[in-house]
N, CA and C of each residue as an Amber inpcrd file, in Angstrom:
protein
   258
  52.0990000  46.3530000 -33.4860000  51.6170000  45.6490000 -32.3300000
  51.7020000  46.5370000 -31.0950000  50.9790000  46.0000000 -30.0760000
  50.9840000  46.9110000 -28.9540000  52.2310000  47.3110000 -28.1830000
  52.8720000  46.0530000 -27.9620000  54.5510000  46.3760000 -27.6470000
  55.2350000  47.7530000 -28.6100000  55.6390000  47.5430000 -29.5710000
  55.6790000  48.6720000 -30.4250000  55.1860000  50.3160000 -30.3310000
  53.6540000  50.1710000 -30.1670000  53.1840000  50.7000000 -29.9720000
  53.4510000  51.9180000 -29.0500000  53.5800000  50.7660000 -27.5460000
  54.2540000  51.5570000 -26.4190000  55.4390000  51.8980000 -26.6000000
  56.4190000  51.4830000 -27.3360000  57.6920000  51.7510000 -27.1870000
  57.9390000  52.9810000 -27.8480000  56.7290000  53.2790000 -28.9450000
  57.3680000  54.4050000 -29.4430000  56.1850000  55.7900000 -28.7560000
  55.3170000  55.3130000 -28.1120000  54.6420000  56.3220000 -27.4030000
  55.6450000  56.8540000 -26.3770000  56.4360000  55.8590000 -25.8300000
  57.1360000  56.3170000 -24.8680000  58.2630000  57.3320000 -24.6480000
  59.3510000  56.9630000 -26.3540000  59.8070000  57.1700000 -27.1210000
  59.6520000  59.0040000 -27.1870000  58.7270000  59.2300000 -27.7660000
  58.3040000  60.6720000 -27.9860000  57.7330000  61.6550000 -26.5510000
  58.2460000  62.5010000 -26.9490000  57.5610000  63.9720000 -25.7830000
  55.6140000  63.0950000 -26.1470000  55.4980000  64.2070000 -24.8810000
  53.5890000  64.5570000 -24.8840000  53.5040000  65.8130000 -25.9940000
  52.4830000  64.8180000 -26.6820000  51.5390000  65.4970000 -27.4600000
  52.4540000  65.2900000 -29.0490000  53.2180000  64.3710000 -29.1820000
  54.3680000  64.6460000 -30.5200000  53.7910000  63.3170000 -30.9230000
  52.8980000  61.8660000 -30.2730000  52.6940000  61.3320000 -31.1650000
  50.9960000  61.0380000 -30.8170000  50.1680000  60.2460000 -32.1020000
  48.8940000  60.4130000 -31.6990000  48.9760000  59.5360000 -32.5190000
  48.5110000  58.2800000 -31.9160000  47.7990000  56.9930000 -32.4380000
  46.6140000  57.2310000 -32.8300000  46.9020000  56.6640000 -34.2760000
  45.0650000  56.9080000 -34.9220000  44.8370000  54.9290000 -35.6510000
  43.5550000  54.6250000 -35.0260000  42.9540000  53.5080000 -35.3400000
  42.2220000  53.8140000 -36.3040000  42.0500000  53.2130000 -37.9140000
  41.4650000  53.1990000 -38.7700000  40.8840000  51.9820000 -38.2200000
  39.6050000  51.9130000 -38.1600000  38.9420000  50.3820000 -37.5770000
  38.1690000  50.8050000 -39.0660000  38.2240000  49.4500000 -39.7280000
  37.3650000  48.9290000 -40.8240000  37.4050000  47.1530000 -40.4370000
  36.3050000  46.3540000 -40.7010000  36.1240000  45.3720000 -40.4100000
  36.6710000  44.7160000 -41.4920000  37.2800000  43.6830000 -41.2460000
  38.0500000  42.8070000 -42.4270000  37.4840000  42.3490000 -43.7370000
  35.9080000  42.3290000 -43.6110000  35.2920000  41.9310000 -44.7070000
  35.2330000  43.1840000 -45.4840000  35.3760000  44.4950000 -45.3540000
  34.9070000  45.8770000 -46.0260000  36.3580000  46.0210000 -46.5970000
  37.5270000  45.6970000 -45.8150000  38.6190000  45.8810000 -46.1700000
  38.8450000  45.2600000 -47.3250000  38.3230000  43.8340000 -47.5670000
  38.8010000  42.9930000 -48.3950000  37.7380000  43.1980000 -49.7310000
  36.7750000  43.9570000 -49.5670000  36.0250000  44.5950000 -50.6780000
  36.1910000  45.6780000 -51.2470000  37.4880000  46.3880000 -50.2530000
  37.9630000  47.7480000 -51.0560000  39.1890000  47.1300000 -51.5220000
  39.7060000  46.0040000 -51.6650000  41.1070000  45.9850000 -51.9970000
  41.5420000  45.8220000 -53.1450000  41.4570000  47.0590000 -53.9770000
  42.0550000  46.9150000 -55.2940000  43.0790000  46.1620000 -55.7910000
  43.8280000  45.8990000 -55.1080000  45.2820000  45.4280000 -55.3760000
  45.1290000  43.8580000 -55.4240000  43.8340000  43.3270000 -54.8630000
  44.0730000  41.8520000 -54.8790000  44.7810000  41.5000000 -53.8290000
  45.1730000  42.0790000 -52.4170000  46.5760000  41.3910000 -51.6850000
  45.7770000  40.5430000 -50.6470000  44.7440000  40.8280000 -50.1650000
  43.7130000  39.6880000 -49.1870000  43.7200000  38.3400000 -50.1790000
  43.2160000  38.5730000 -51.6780000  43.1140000  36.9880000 -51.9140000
  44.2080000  36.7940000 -51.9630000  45.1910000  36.9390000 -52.1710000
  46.8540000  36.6980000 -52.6260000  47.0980000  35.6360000 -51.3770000
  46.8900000  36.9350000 -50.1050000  47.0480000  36.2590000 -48.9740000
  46.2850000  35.0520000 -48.4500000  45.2140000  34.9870000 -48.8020000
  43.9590000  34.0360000 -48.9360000  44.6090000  32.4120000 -49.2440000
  45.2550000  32.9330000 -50.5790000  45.7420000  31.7040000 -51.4850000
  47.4340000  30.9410000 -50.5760000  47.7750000  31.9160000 -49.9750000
  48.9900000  31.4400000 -49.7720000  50.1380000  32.1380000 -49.8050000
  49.8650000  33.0220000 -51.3970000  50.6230000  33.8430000 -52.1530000
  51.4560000  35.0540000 -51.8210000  50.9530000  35.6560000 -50.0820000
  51.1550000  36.6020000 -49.4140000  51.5700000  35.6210000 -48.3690000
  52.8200000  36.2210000 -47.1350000  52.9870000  35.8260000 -46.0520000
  53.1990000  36.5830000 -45.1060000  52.4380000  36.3820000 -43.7560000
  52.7930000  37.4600000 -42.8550000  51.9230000  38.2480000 -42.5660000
  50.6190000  38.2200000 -43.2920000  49.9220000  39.2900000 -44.2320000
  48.6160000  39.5340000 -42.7100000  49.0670000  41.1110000 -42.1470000
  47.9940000  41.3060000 -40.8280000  46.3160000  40.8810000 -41.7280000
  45.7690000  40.2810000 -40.5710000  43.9920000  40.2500000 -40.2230000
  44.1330000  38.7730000 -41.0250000  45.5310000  37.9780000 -42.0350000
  45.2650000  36.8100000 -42.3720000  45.8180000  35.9030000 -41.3010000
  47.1450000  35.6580000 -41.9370000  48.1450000  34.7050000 -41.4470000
  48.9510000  35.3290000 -40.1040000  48.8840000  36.7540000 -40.1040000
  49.0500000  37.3850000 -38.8770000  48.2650000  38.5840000 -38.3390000
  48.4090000  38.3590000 -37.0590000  47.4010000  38.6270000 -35.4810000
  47.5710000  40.3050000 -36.0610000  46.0730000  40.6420000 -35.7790000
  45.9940000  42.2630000 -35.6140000  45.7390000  42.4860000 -34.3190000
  46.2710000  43.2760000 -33.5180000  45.6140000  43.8780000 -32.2190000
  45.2810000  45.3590000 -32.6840000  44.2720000  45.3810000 -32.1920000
  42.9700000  46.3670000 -31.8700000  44.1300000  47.2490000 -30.6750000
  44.1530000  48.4800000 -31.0660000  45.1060000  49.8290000 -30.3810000
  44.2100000  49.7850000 -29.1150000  44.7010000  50.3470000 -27.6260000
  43.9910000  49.9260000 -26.4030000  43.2720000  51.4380000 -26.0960000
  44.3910000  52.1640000 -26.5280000  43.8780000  53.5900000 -26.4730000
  44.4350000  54.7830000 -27.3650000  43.8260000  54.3540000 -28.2600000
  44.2790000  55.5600000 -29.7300000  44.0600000  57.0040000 -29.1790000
  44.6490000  57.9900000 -29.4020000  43.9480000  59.1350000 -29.5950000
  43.0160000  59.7420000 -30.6410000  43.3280000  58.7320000 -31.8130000
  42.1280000  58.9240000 -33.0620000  41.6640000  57.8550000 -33.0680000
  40.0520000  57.7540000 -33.3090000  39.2650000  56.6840000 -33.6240000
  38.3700000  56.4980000 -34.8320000  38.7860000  56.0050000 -36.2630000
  38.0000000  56.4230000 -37.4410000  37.6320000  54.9840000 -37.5320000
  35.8520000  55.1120000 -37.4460000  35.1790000  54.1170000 -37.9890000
  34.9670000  54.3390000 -39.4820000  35.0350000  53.7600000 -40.1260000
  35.3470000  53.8840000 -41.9290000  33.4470000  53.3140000 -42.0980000
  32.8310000  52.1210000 -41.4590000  31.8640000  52.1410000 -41.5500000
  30.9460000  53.1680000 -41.2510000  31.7460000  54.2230000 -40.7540000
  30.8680000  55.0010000 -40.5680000  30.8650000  56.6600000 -41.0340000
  31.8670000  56.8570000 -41.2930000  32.5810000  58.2870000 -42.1240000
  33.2060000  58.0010000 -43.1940000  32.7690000  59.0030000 -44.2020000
  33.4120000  59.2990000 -45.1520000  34.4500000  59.5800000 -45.1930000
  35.5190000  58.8460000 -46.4610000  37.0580000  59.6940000 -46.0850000
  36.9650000  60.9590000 -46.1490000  36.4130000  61.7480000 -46.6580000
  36.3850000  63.8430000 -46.3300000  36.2040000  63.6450000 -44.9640000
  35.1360000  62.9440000 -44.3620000  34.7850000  63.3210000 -43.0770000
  36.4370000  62.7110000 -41.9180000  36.8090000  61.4450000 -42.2760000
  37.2370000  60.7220000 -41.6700000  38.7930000  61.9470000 -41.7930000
  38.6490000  62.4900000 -42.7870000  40.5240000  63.1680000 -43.0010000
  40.0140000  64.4040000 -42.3560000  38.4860000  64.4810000 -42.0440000
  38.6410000  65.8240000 -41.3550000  38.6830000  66.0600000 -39.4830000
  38.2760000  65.0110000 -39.1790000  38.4750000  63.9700000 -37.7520000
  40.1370000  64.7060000 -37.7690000  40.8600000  63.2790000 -38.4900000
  42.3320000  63.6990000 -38.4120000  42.7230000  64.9170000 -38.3860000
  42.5920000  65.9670000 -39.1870000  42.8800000  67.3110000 -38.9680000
  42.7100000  67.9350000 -38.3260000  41.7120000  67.6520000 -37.3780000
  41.2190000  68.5820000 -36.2690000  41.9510000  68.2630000 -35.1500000
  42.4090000  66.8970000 -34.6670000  43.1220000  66.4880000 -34.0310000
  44.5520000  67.1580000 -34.0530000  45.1450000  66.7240000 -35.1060000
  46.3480000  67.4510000 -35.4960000  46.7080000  68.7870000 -35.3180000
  45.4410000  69.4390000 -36.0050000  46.1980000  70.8090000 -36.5520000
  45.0270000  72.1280000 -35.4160000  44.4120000  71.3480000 -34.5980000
  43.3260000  71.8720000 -33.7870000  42.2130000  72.8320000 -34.4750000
């Protein structure tokens, strides 16, 4: 959560941490989910469970921004790396 968030941005020197937003829309999520844990959560069966029974907030200002609708994971891990490792 965003509280969190800040606390540990704050937490760290500049430049030691870098918020990265994987934004995938909940319906794509729940079509990659091998594991079954969206219907689980769906049913009941899961509790707690973010984008169901609990609140996702959307990061206010990530330093990474990976649209999954829109990059490939090669592309999307190569985003990340460039960030990281310059």
């Amino acid at each position: 959560f965003q509280l969190e968030r800040d606390m540990v941005r704050g937490i760290m020197q500049p430049g030691e941490f870098f918020e990265v937003f994987i934004d995938t829309p909940i319906q794509i999520a729940e079509e990659r989910d091998v594991k079954g844990l969206y219907k689980k959560a769906r049913l009941g069966e899961l509790k707690n469970f973010t984008g169901i029974d609990s609140p996702y907030e959307i990061p206010k200002a990530p330093e990474i921004h990976i649209n999954t609708t829109k990059l490939s994971v090669d592309e999307a891990a190569e985003e990340i790396a460039k960030k990281l490792f310059g």
